[in-house]
């Protein structure tokens, strides 16, 4: 199945009490251009997320937003400065014995002494958090792909529909082209009759002139190539992504053949058909800009 280059996906998860949310969206772009937005303290996970993105997407400008809620993480720890605390206790005992003072030490009282207790942030398990973010990003990418596939189906159906119209227009060109030669021969005979009269008309000369004209306006090669391009595009569009660039090149060939037919045609009806043909090709070209 083909995929659209535009889409949105999201997923949530929790690791070590940290709630992680991954959201991503993409728009058309010639190449893959990922942008990973992480809180500075979690920047170590950027490469893992980028690898996950690259495994799912080959083209497009992709913005990945990762938010972290650490309010429930419990990542703060209270540390006791043991050497300092022992020093305080020994000093208080010394004062009590030396000066006959009551030793009324309690845990609460000594804990209030400067620098006995300190609050520190626990070390994060960077590897575990990085893996968790990568796993959540993977689920967000799967959600993202569901939307891209859905949009890809719409693009495929539209392109196939327009290819059907183009096939009918090509058939019309093939039907009208021989009529142009007949009309030219009729006009040629009329002009020669007017100038030379019936006695002076050479059938061989008319045939030769008609043959030269027919060769000049012949579009058989162009219509055959167009039908070949149509068949090739149908095969590609029914396959899987990434095919956007290949289709883009192929549609350029569509335009080349249509332009050649337009330059060769000597018939107003064919000229109108060519205008419609180029219009449908342009609509296809616009649609495939969204295909990965």
Coordinates of C-alpha atoms in Angstrom, one line a residue:
X1 CA 0.0 0.0 0.0
X2 CA 1.2 3.5 -0.7
X3 CA 1.5 6.1 2.1
X4 CA 0.8 9.7 2.2
X5 CA 3.7 12.0 3.3
X6 CA 1.2 13.9 5.6
X7 CA 0.0 12.4 8.8
X8 CA -0.3 12.6 12.6
X9 CA 0.3 10.1 15.4
X10 CA 0.7 10.0 19.1
X11 CA 1.3 7.6 22.1
X12 CA 1.9 7.7 25.8
X13 CA 3.8 5.7 28.4
X14 CA 5.5 5.7 31.8
X15 CA 8.9 4.7 32.9
X16 CA 10.4 5.2 36.4
X17 CA 7.4 7.4 37.3
X18 CA 8.0 9.7 34.3
X19 CA 5.0 10.1 32.0
X20 CA 6.1 10.4 28.4
X21 CA 4.1 11.7 25.5
X22 CA 5.2 11.4 21.9
X23 CA 3.4 13.3 19.1
X24 CA 4.5 13.5 15.5
X25 CA 3.3 15.2 12.4
X26 CA 4.7 15.4 8.9
X27 CA 4.3 17.4 5.7
X28 CA 5.6 17.0 2.1
X29 CA 9.3 17.3 1.5
X30 CA 11.7 16.1 -1.1
X31 CA 13.9 14.4 1.4
X32 CA 13.5 13.0 4.9
X33 CA 14.0 15.9 7.4
X34 CA 13.2 14.8 11.0
X35 CA 13.1 17.3 13.8
X36 CA 13.2 15.8 17.3
X37 CA 12.2 18.1 20.2
X38 CA 13.1 16.8 23.6
X39 CA 13.6 18.4 27.1
X40 CA 17.2 19.3 27.5
X41 CA 17.8 16.8 30.3
X42 CA 16.6 13.9 28.1
X43 CA 18.5 14.8 25.0
X44 CA 20.4 11.6 25.3
X45 CA 17.4 9.8 23.7
X46 CA 17.4 11.8 20.5
X47 CA 19.4 9.3 18.4
X48 CA 17.1 6.4 19.4
X49 CA 14.0 8.4 18.4
X50 CA 15.6 9.4 15.1
X51 CA 16.4 5.8 14.3
X52 CA 12.8 4.8 14.9
X53 CA 11.6 7.6 12.6
X54 CA 14.0 6.6 9.8
X55 CA 12.8 3.0 10.0
X56 CA 9.2 4.1 9.2
X57 CA 9.6 7.1 6.9
X58 CA 11.7 7.7 3.8
X59 CA 10.5 11.2 2.8
X60 CA 8.8 14.2 4.4
X61 CA 9.4 16.9 7.0
X62 CA 8.7 15.2 10.3
X63 CA 8.3 17.1 13.6
X64 CA 8.5 14.9 16.7
X65 CA 7.4 16.4 20.0
X66 CA 8.3 14.6 23.2
X67 CA 7.0 15.9 26.6
X68 CA 8.0 14.5 30.0
X69 CA 6.0 14.9 33.2
X70 CA 8.4 14.2 36.1
X71 CA 6.0 15.4 38.9
X72 CA 5.3 11.8 40.0
X73 CA 8.8 10.5 39.4
X74 CA 10.1 10.5 43.0
X75 CA 13.5 11.3 41.6
X76 CA 14.7 13.3 44.6
X77 CA 16.7 11.7 47.5
X78 CA 17.6 13.0 51.0
X79 CA 21.3 12.3 51.9
X80 CA 22.8 12.2 55.4
X81 CA 26.3 13.6 55.7
X82 CA 27.6 10.9 58.0
X83 CA 31.0 12.3 58.8
X84 CA 29.6 15.7 59.5
X85 CA 26.8 14.3 61.8
X86 CA 29.4 12.3 63.8
X87 CA 31.4 15.4 64.2
X88 CA 28.4 17.3 65.6
X89 CA 27.6 14.5 68.0
X90 CA 31.1 14.2 69.3
X91 CA 31.3 17.9 69.8
X92 CA 28.0 18.1 71.7
X93 CA 29.1 15.2 74.0
X94 CA 32.4 17.0 74.6
X95 CA 30.6 20.2 75.5
X96 CA 28.2 18.3 77.8
X97 CA 31.0 16.5 79.7
X98 CA 33.4 19.4 79.8
X99 CA 31.0 22.0 81.1
X100 CA 28.5 19.8 83.0
X101 CA 25.6 20.6 80.7
X102 CA 22.6 18.4 80.0
X103 CA 22.9 16.4 76.8
X104 CA 19.5 16.7 75.3
X105 CA 20.3 15.6 71.7
X106 CA 17.5 14.2 69.6
X107 CA 17.4 13.1 66.0
X108 CA 15.3 16.1 65.1
X109 CA 17.7 18.5 66.8
X110 CA 20.9 17.2 65.1
X111 CA 19.1 17.0 61.8
X112 CA 18.7 20.7 61.9
X113 CA 22.4 21.4 62.0
X114 CA 23.8 22.9 58.8
X115 CA 24.5 20.6 56.0
X116 CA 23.7 17.4 57.9
X117 CA 20.8 16.7 55.5
X118 CA 20.9 17.4 51.7
X119 CA 18.4 16.9 48.9
X120 CA 19.8 15.5 45.7
X121 CA 18.3 14.4 42.4
X122 CA 18.6 10.6 41.8
X123 CA 20.7 9.5 38.9
X124 CA 18.5 8.5 35.9
X125 CA 18.9 5.2 34.1
X126 CA 19.5 6.8 30.8
X127 CA 19.5 3.5 28.9
X128 CA 16.1 2.5 30.3
X129 CA 14.6 5.9 29.7
X130 CA 16.0 6.0 26.2
X131 CA 14.6 2.6 25.4
X132 CA 11.2 3.6 26.8
X133 CA 11.0 6.8 24.8
X134 CA 12.0 4.8 21.7
X135 CA 9.3 2.2 22.3
X136 CA 6.7 4.9 22.8
X137 CA 7.9 6.6 19.6
X138 CA 7.5 3.3 17.8
X139 CA 3.8 3.1 18.9
X140 CA 3.3 6.7 17.9
X141 CA 4.8 5.9 14.5
X142 CA 2.5 2.9 14.1
X143 CA -0.5 5.2 14.8
X144 CA 1.0 7.7 12.3
X145 CA 1.3 5.0 9.6
X146 CA -2.4 4.1 10.0
X147 CA -3.3 7.6 9.1
X148 CA -0.8 7.7 6.2
X149 CA -2.1 4.5 4.8
X150 CA -5.7 5.8 5.0
X151 CA -4.7 8.9 3.1
X152 CA -2.6 6.8 0.7
X153 CA -5.7 4.8 -0.3
X154 CA -7.5 8.0 -1.2
X155 CA -4.6 9.2 -3.3
X156 CA -4.4 5.8 -5.0
X157 CA -8.1 5.8 -5.9
X158 CA -8.0 9.3 -7.2
X159 CA -4.9 8.7 -9.4
X160 CA -6.4 5.5 -10.7
X161 CA -9.6 7.3 -11.5
X162 CA -7.7 10.0 -13.5
X163 CA -5.7 7.3 -15.3
X164 CA -9.0 5.9 -16.5
X165 CA -9.9 9.3 -17.9
X166 CA -6.5 9.7 -19.6
X167 CA -7.0 6.3 -21.2
X168 CA -10.3 7.4 -22.7
X169 CA -8.7 10.6 -24.0
X170 CA -5.9 8.7 -25.6
X171 CA -8.4 6.5 -27.3
X172 CA -10.1 9.6 -28.6
X173 CA -6.8 10.9 -30.0
X174 CA -6.2 7.5 -31.7
X175 CA -9.7 7.7 -33.3
X176 CA -9.5 11.3 -34.4
X177 CA -5.9 11.1 -35.9
X178 CA -6.8 9.1 -39.0
X179 CA -9.8 11.4 -39.7
X180 CA -7.4 14.3 -39.8
X181 CA -5.5 12.7 -42.7
X182 CA -8.8 12.0 -44.5
X183 CA -9.9 15.6 -44.1
X184 CA -6.5 16.8 -45.3
X185 CA -6.8 14.6 -48.4
X186 CA -10.3 15.9 -49.2
X187 CA -9.2 19.5 -48.9
X188 CA -6.1 18.8 -51.1
X189 CA -8.3 17.2 -53.8
X190 CA -10.7 20.2 -53.7
X191 CA -7.9 22.7 -54.0
X192 CA -6.2 20.8 -56.9
X193 CA -9.6 20.5 -58.6
X194 CA -10.1 24.2 -58.3
X195 CA -6.7 25.0 -59.7
X196 CA -6.2 22.2 -62.3
X197 CA -9.6 20.9 -63.0
X198 CA -10.5 17.2 -63.0
X199 CA -8.3 16.4 -65.9
X200 CA -5.1 17.5 -64.3
X201 CA -5.4 15.7 -60.9
X202 CA -2.7 13.0 -60.4
X203 CA -3.9 10.4 -57.9
X204 CA -0.3 9.4 -57.1
X205 CA 0.6 13.0 -56.2
X206 CA -2.4 13.2 -53.8
X207 CA -1.4 10.0 -52.2
X208 CA 2.2 11.1 -51.8
X209 CA 1.2 14.4 -50.3
X210 CA -1.3 12.7 -48.0
X211 CA 1.4 10.2 -46.9
X212 CA 3.8 13.0 -46.1
X213 CA 1.2 14.8 -44.1
X214 CA 0.1 11.6 -42.3
X215 CA 3.7 11.0 -41.3
X216 CA 4.1 14.5 -40.0
X217 CA 1.1 14.4 -37.8
X218 CA 1.3 10.7 -36.8
X219 CA 1.0 10.3 -33.0
X220 CA 1.0 6.5 -32.9
X221 CA 4.3 6.3 -31.1
X222 CA 3.2 8.9 -28.5
X223 CA -0.1 7.2 -27.8
X224 CA 1.6 3.8 -27.5
X225 CA 4.1 5.2 -25.0
X226 CA 1.4 6.9 -23.1
X227 CA -0.5 3.6 -22.7
X228 CA 2.8 2.0 -21.6
X229 CA 3.3 4.8 -19.0
X230 CA -0.4 4.4 -17.8
X231 CA 0.1 0.6 -17.3
X232 CA 3.4 1.2 -15.5
X233 CA 1.9 3.8 -13.2
X234 CA -1.0 1.5 -12.4
X235 CA 1.4 -1.2 -11.3
X236 CA 3.4 1.2 -9.2
X237 CA 0.4 2.8 -7.6
X238 CA -1.0 -0.6 -6.6
X239 CA 2.3 -1.5 -5.0
X240 CA 3.9 -0.1 -1.8
X241 CA 5.8 3.0 -0.7
X242 CA 8.2 4.6 -1.2
X243 CA 7.4 5.3 -4.9
X244 CA 6.8 9.1 -4.9
X245 CA 10.0 10.0 -6.7
X246 CA 9.6 7.3 -9.3
X247 CA 6.0 8.4 -10.0
X248 CA 7.2 12.0 -10.3
X249 CA 9.7 11.1 -13.0
X250 CA 7.1 9.0 -14.8
X251 CA 4.5 11.8 -14.9
X252 CA 7.1 14.0 -16.5
X253 CA 7.1 11.5 -19.3
X254 CA 3.3 11.7 -19.5
X255 CA 3.7 15.5 -20.0
X256 CA 6.3 15.0 -22.7
X257 CA 4.1 12.7 -24.8
X258 CA 1.1 15.0 -24.3
X259 CA 3.1 18.0 -25.4
X260 CA 4.3 16.2 -28.5
X261 CA 0.8 15.2 -29.5
X262 CA -0.3 18.8 -29.0
X263 CA 2.5 20.1 -31.3
X264 CA 1.7 17.5 -34.0
X265 CA -2.1 17.7 -34.0
X266 CA -3.7 19.6 -36.9
X267 CA -7.3 19.1 -35.7
X268 CA -9.2 21.4 -33.4
X269 CA -11.0 18.4 -31.7
X270 CA -7.7 16.7 -30.9
X271 CA -6.4 20.1 -29.6
X272 CA -9.3 20.2 -27.1
X273 CA -8.6 16.6 -26.1
X274 CA -4.9 17.4 -25.5
X275 CA -5.9 20.3 -23.2
X276 CA -8.1 17.9 -21.2
X277 CA -5.3 15.3 -21.2
X278 CA -2.7 17.8 -19.9
X279 CA -5.3 19.0 -17.2
X280 CA -5.7 15.4 -15.9
X281 CA -1.9 14.8 -15.9
X282 CA -1.4 18.0 -13.9
X283 CA -4.0 16.9 -11.4
X284 CA -2.1 13.6 -11.0
X285 CA 1.1 15.5 -10.6
X286 CA -0.4 17.5 -7.8
X287 CA -1.7 14.4 -6.0
X288 CA 1.5 12.5 -6.2
X289 CA 3.4 15.3 -4.4
X290 CA 1.7 13.8 -1.3
X291 CA 2.9 10.2 -1.9
X292 CA 6.0 9.0 0.0

